[in-house]
Short mmCIF file of C-alpha atoms and ligand atoms in Angstrom, two decimals:
data_model
loop_
_atom_site.label_atom_id
_atom_site.label_comp_id
_atom_site.label_asym_id
_atom_site.label_seq_id
_atom_site.Cartn_x
_atom_site.Cartn_y
_atom_site.Cartn_z
CA UNK A 1 -18.88 5.12 10.71
CA UNK A 2 -17.10 8.47 10.84
CA UNK A 3 -13.91 7.40 12.60
CA UNK A 4 -11.92 9.32 9.95
CA UNK A 5 -14.44 12.09 9.34
CA UNK A 6 -12.76 15.16 7.75
CA UNK A 7 -9.38 13.38 7.53
CA UNK A 8 -7.36 13.18 4.32
CA UNK A 9 -5.37 10.00 3.59
CA UNK A 10 -2.79 8.94 1.02
CA UNK A 11 -2.77 5.15 0.50
CA UNK A 12 -0.04 3.50 -1.57
CA UNK A 13 -0.63 0.13 -3.21
CA UNK A 14 -4.31 1.09 -3.25
CA UNK A 15 -4.89 -0.99 -6.37
CA UNK A 16 -3.94 -4.20 -4.53
CA UNK A 17 -5.58 -6.48 -1.98
CA UNK A 18 -4.75 -4.92 1.40
CA UNK A 19 -4.42 -1.38 0.00
CA UNK A 20 -7.79 -1.62 -1.76
CA UNK A 21 -9.52 -2.94 1.36
CA UNK A 22 -7.94 -0.15 3.41
CA UNK A 23 -9.07 2.49 0.92
CA UNK A 24 -12.66 1.21 1.02
CA UNK A 25 -12.72 1.06 4.83
CA UNK A 26 -11.25 4.58 5.10
CA UNK A 27 -13.89 5.91 2.68
CA UNK A 28 -16.63 4.22 4.72
CA UNK A 29 -15.23 5.98 7.78
CA UNK A 30 -15.45 9.39 6.14
CA UNK A 31 -11.90 10.05 4.93
CA UNK A 32 -11.07 11.78 1.66
CA UNK A 33 -8.34 9.75 0.02
CA UNK A 34 -5.76 9.46 -2.68
CA UNK A 35 -5.46 5.87 -3.96
CA UNK A 36 -2.00 5.60 -5.44
CA UNK A 37 -0.61 2.63 -7.35
CA UNK A 38 1.95 1.87 -10.03
CA UNK A 39 -0.94 0.16 -11.82
CA UNK A 40 -3.12 3.18 -12.60
CA UNK A 41 -5.92 0.98 -13.95
CA UNK A 42 -6.04 -0.89 -10.63
CA UNK A 43 -6.17 2.41 -8.73
CA UNK A 44 -9.07 3.52 -10.96
CA UNK A 45 -10.86 0.21 -10.31
CA UNK A 46 -10.50 0.65 -6.52
CA UNK A 47 -11.85 4.21 -6.80
CA UNK A 48 -14.83 3.00 -8.89
CA UNK A 49 -15.60 0.21 -6.39
CA UNK A 50 -15.46 2.71 -3.52
CA UNK A 51 -17.79 5.16 -5.29
CA UNK A 52 -20.27 2.36 -5.84
CA UNK A 53 -20.26 1.38 -2.16
CA UNK A 54 -19.90 4.91 -0.74
CA UNK A 55 -21.50 7.37 -3.19
CA UNK A 56 -20.42 10.36 -1.09
CA UNK A 57 -16.76 9.23 -1.10
CA UNK A 58 -14.04 11.70 -2.06
CA UNK A 59 -11.48 9.57 -3.93
CA UNK A 60 -8.54 10.61 -6.08
CA UNK A 61 -6.97 7.69 -7.98
CA UNK A 62 -3.39 8.31 -9.09
CA UNK A 63 -1.02 6.14 -11.13
CA UNK A 64 2.63 6.44 -10.04
CA UNK A 65 5.77 4.39 -9.56
CA UNK A 66 6.54 5.47 -6.00
CA UNK A 67 10.06 4.02 -6.08
CA UNK A 68 10.83 7.24 -7.98
CA UNK A 69 11.13 10.07 -5.44
CA UNK A 70 9.87 12.65 -7.95
CA UNK A 71 6.70 10.60 -8.45
CA UNK A 72 6.15 10.39 -4.68
CA UNK A 73 6.52 14.17 -4.44
CA UNK A 74 4.26 14.76 -7.47
CA UNK A 75 1.41 12.59 -6.17
CA UNK A 76 1.69 14.01 -2.64
CA UNK A 77 1.49 17.55 -4.09
CA UNK A 78 -1.51 16.53 -6.23
CA UNK A 79 -3.23 15.18 -3.11
CA UNK A 80 -2.52 18.39 -1.20
CA UNK A 81 -3.80 20.51 -4.11
CA UNK A 82 -6.96 18.40 -4.44
CA UNK A 83 -7.92 18.07 -0.77
CA UNK A 84 -6.05 20.93 0.89
CA UNK A 85 -3.74 19.02 3.24
CA UNK A 86 -2.95 15.58 4.58
CA UNK A 87 -3.62 13.78 7.88
CA UNK A 88 -2.74 10.15 7.20
CA UNK A 89 -0.20 8.25 5.10
CA UNK A 90 -0.50 4.48 4.68
CA UNK A 91 2.35 2.75 2.86
CA UNK A 92 1.06 -0.56 1.53
CA UNK A 93 2.78 -0.87 -1.87
CA UNK A 94 5.09 -3.86 -2.04
CA UNK A 95 6.53 -6.54 -4.27
CA UNK A 96 7.92 -10.04 -3.60
CA UNK A 97 11.10 -11.82 -4.65
CA UNK A 98 11.50 -15.57 -4.05
CA UNK A 99 14.72 -17.51 -3.54
CA UNK A 100 17.57 -18.17 -1.12
CA UNK A 101 19.89 -15.34 -0.10
CA UNK A 102 22.88 -17.31 -1.39
CA UNK A 103 21.42 -17.05 -4.90
CA UNK A 104 20.18 -13.45 -4.69
CA UNK A 105 21.31 -11.20 -7.54
CA UNK A 106 22.01 -7.44 -7.43
CA UNK A 107 19.14 -6.62 -9.81
CA UNK A 108 16.50 -8.23 -7.56
CA UNK A 109 18.05 -6.55 -4.51
CA UNK A 110 17.77 -3.22 -6.35
CA UNK A 111 14.18 -3.73 -7.43
CA UNK A 112 12.83 -4.93 -4.09
CA UNK A 113 14.68 -2.30 -2.07
CA UNK A 114 13.43 0.36 -4.49
CA UNK A 115 9.78 -0.50 -3.82
CA UNK A 116 9.47 -2.05 -0.37
CA UNK A 117 11.91 0.29 1.35
CA UNK A 118 12.56 3.34 -0.81
CA UNK A 119 8.96 3.99 -1.95
CA UNK A 120 8.05 4.04 1.76
CA UNK A 121 10.97 6.36 2.47
CA UNK A 122 10.00 8.71 -0.38
CA UNK A 123 6.34 8.86 0.64
CA UNK A 124 7.20 9.47 4.30
CA UNK A 125 9.57 12.28 3.32
CA UNK A 126 6.99 13.87 1.01
CA UNK A 127 4.24 13.57 3.64
CA UNK A 128 6.09 14.91 6.68
CA UNK A 129 5.91 18.63 5.74
CA UNK A 130 2.15 18.31 5.11
CA UNK A 131 1.59 16.51 8.42
CA UNK A 132 3.73 19.04 10.29
CA UNK A 133 1.65 21.83 8.74
CA UNK A 134 -1.43 20.21 10.37
CA UNK A 135 0.44 19.96 13.70
CA UNK A 136 0.28 16.21 13.52
CA UNK A 137 -0.97 13.12 11.78
CA UNK A 138 -0.49 9.39 11.47
CA UNK A 139 1.78 7.29 9.29
CA UNK A 140 1.14 3.55 9.07
CA UNK A 141 3.75 1.46 7.28
CA UNK A 142 2.91 -2.09 6.23
CA UNK A 143 5.72 -4.54 6.85
CA UNK A 144 5.22 -8.29 7.34
CA UNK A 145 5.34 -10.78 10.18
CA UNK A 146 8.58 -11.81 8.47
CA UNK A 147 9.93 -8.35 9.22
CA UNK A 148 10.09 -9.48 12.86
CA UNK A 149 10.51 -13.27 12.57
CA UNK A 150 12.60 -15.46 10.27
CA UNK A 151 12.19 -18.16 7.63
CA UNK A 152 14.00 -19.55 4.61
CA UNK A 153 13.25 -18.67 1.00
CA UNK A 154 12.26 -15.00 0.85
CA UNK A 155 15.24 -13.31 2.49
CA UNK A 156 15.38 -10.29 0.21
CA UNK A 157 11.72 -9.51 0.89
CA UNK A 158 12.12 -10.13 4.63
CA UNK A 159 15.15 -7.80 4.82
CA UNK A 160 13.13 -4.96 3.28
CA UNK A 161 10.28 -5.59 5.70
CA UNK A 162 12.65 -5.52 8.71
CA UNK A 163 13.99 -2.22 7.37
CA UNK A 164 10.46 -0.81 7.32
CA UNK A 165 10.07 -1.63 11.03
CA UNK A 166 13.29 0.29 11.77
CA UNK A 167 12.29 3.20 9.53
CA UNK A 168 8.96 3.58 11.34
CA UNK A 169 10.55 3.45 14.77
CA UNK A 170 13.18 6.10 14.02
CA UNK A 171 10.68 8.37 12.27
CA UNK A 172 8.35 8.07 15.27
CA UNK A 173 11.16 9.24 17.55
CA UNK A 174 12.17 12.10 15.25
CA UNK A 175 8.67 13.42 14.51
CA UNK A 176 6.95 13.07 17.87
CA UNK A 177 7.58 16.75 18.58
CA UNK A 178 5.51 17.60 15.52
CA UNK A 179 2.60 15.46 16.68
CA UNK A 180 3.20 12.83 14.01
CA UNK A 181 2.68 9.22 15.08
CA UNK A 182 4.38 6.45 13.09
CA UNK A 183 3.53 2.77 13.48
CA UNK A 184 4.03 -0.50 11.63
CA UNK A 185 1.54 -3.23 10.81
CA UNK A 186 2.96 -6.71 10.23
CA UNK A 187 0.44 -8.93 8.45
CA UNK A 188 0.67 -12.69 8.38
CA UNK A 189 -0.88 -14.72 5.55
CA UNK A 190 -3.60 -12.54 4.06
CA UNK A 191 -5.50 -13.89 1.10
CA UNK A 192 -5.46 -11.41 -1.76
CA UNK A 193 -5.91 -11.75 -5.53
CA UNK A 194 -2.10 -11.94 -5.77
CA UNK A 195 -1.97 -15.20 -3.77
CA UNK A 196 -5.01 -16.67 -5.50
CA UNK A 197 -3.54 -16.00 -8.97
CA UNK A 198 -0.16 -17.40 -7.91
CA UNK A 199 -1.76 -20.60 -6.58
CA UNK A 200 -3.93 -21.02 -9.67
CA UNK A 201 -0.81 -20.70 -11.84
CA UNK A 202 0.50 -23.76 -9.94
CA UNK A 203 -2.77 -25.63 -10.48
CA UNK A 204 -4.02 -25.01 -6.92
CA UNK A 205 -7.61 -23.78 -6.63
CA UNK A 206 -8.63 -20.92 -4.34
CA UNK A 207 -10.64 -23.37 -2.25
CA UNK A 208 -7.63 -25.65 -1.74
CA UNK A 209 -5.40 -22.65 -1.00
CA UNK A 210 -7.84 -21.42 1.64
CA UNK A 211 -7.95 -24.90 3.21
CA UNK A 212 -4.23 -25.65 3.23
CA UNK A 213 -2.28 -22.42 2.88
CA UNK A 214 -2.43 -21.05 6.42
CA UNK A 215 -2.40 -24.12 8.69
CA UNK A 216 0.57 -22.69 10.56
CA UNK A 217 -1.52 -19.92 12.11
CA UNK A 218 -3.16 -20.55 15.51
CA UNK A 219 -6.48 -19.82 13.85
CA UNK A 220 -5.77 -22.28 11.02
CA UNK A 221 -6.92 -19.83 8.38
CA UNK A 222 -5.87 -16.93 6.17
CA UNK A 223 -6.55 -13.38 7.21
CA UNK A 224 -8.86 -11.31 5.03
CA UNK A 225 -7.59 -7.96 3.68
CA UNK A 226 -10.35 -6.24 5.64
CA UNK A 227 -8.95 -7.65 8.91
CA UNK A 228 -5.58 -6.04 8.20
CA UNK A 229 -7.35 -2.85 7.09
CA UNK A 230 -9.18 -2.67 10.44
CA UNK A 231 -5.84 -2.66 12.27
CA UNK A 232 -4.51 0.03 9.94
CA UNK A 233 -7.68 2.05 10.62
CA UNK A 234 -7.09 1.88 14.38
CA UNK A 235 -3.52 3.18 13.99
CA UNK A 236 -4.59 5.86 11.50
CA UNK A 237 -7.44 7.14 13.66
CA UNK A 238 -7.37 9.22 16.84
CA UNK A 239 -8.34 6.08 18.79
CA UNK A 240 -4.62 5.24 18.87
CA UNK A 241 -3.61 8.72 20.04
CA UNK A 242 -1.13 7.29 22.64
CA UNK A 243 0.39 4.74 20.23
CA UNK A 244 3.58 5.54 18.33
CA UNK A 245 6.77 3.74 17.35
CA UNK A 246 5.13 0.37 17.78
CA UNK A 247 4.72 -2.73 15.67
CA UNK A 248 1.39 -4.52 15.53
CA UNK A 249 1.42 -8.10 14.28
CA UNK A 250 -1.80 -9.26 12.58
CA UNK A 251 -1.15 -12.91 11.81
CA UNK A 252 -3.82 -15.10 13.36
CA UNK A 253 -1.29 -16.07 16.02
CA UNK A 254 1.23 -17.57 13.58
CA UNK A 255 4.25 -15.99 15.24
CA UNK A 256 2.99 -16.88 18.74
CA UNK A 257 2.68 -20.50 17.69
CA UNK A 258 6.22 -20.69 16.35
CA UNK A 259 7.82 -18.80 19.26
N1 NAD B 1 -0.96 -10.57 1.52
C1 NAD B 1 -0.12 -11.06 2.44
O1 NAD B 1 -0.18 -12.24 2.80
C2 NAD B 1 0.88 -10.15 3.09
C3 NAD B 1 1.57 -10.60 4.22
C4 NAD B 1 2.51 -9.76 4.81
C5 NAD B 1 2.76 -8.51 4.28
N2 NAD B 1 2.08 -8.11 3.16
C6 NAD B 1 2.39 -6.78 2.63
O2 NAD B 1 1.20 -6.05 2.49
C7 NAD B 1 1.30 -5.20 1.36
C8 NAD B 1 0.12 -5.46 0.43
O3 NAD B 1 0.07 -6.83 0.11
P1 NAD B 1 -1.03 -7.39 -0.91
O4 NAD B 1 -1.13 -8.85 -0.69
O5 NAD B 1 -2.26 -6.56 -0.85
O6 NAD B 1 -0.25 -7.15 -2.27
P2 NAD B 1 -0.75 -6.76 -3.74
O7 NAD B 1 0.29 -7.32 -4.65
O8 NAD B 1 -2.17 -7.17 -3.91
O9 NAD B 1 -0.69 -5.17 -3.71
C9 NAD B 1 0.49 -4.45 -3.79
C10 NAD B 1 0.22 -3.24 -4.66
O10 NAD B 1 1.40 -2.43 -4.68
C11 NAD B 1 1.51 -1.89 -5.98
N3 NAD B 1 2.89 -1.49 -6.25
C12 NAD B 1 3.96 -2.30 -6.44
N4 NAD B 1 5.04 -1.58 -6.70
C13 NAD B 1 4.67 -0.26 -6.68
C14 NAD B 1 5.35 0.96 -6.89
N5 NAD B 1 6.64 0.99 -7.22
N6 NAD B 1 4.65 2.12 -6.81
C15 NAD B 1 3.33 2.09 -6.50
N7 NAD B 1 2.63 0.96 -6.30
C16 NAD B 1 3.29 -0.21 -6.39
C17 NAD B 1 1.05 -3.01 -6.89
O11 NAD B 1 0.71 -2.54 -8.19
C18 NAD B 1 -0.11 -3.60 -6.11
O12 NAD B 1 -1.34 -3.03 -6.49
C19 NAD B 1 2.65 -5.47 0.72
O13 NAD B 1 3.59 -4.52 1.16
C20 NAD B 1 3.00 -6.85 1.24
O14 NAD B 1 4.39 -7.06 1.29
C21 NAD B 1 1.16 -8.89 2.56
#
């Protein structure tokens, strides 16, 4: 407890599986936080769940489509006004597109680039002046193991996730003089309500999904959102004070097994 005491964090995609778990863990560790999501109701639900578990938590739920730069600036300013500064940005918001690259259409390229890459870009740009004003801070961008390895069938998504790795690396180089660390987390299969709902829509139960859906990992299981959140916490906290510009894969050994 207290690993983020007196820190202020802005977490995108905080209404979703990994973002929600990260928000709860950060609150448990003492951070004040903005929980930002395009689905404002989901952001409110995360905030309510946090307040139930951590009655002393300081949580600001905000609904915003962060692919719009003005919305990223507005929510960052609201966070600054509410808490009086910013120490940590975690970009978790993301969407998926399925299909082969040969069939990919311009509209799905536009939509996935707008969220997975540009929302991250907009939030980083809006956060940097606040982090510089504190003489430093931490940005953690969530990519995917498929940002650093390949597969067939989700090329548009994988391209955006590779771009996030590059974005983090360059920003780390450019901002090191301001004390800002920037790192990337690349999750492997992580079981969230999104995956469970998608499987159930195909007639596959959660139990069957858990049993069969992550056999390719060394550990033969899915990761839990909390396990990804713990890695994000390490990179967000001062415990990783000598870590910047790096990429941390959290995939139960899946990429090691296929290497
Ligand atoms: N779960 C996995 O197996 C896995 C694996 C690798 C990478 N990831 C990445 O981790 C992140 C979180 O994954 P998850 O499984 O928790 O997903 P999720 O779908 O549960 O959560 C994503 C959240 O992002 C929000 N969002 C989408 N577009 C937005 C926008 N324009 N503005 C603001 N919020 C927006 C959604 O409303 C949702 O709440 C994503 O970036 C995903 O690509 C997940």
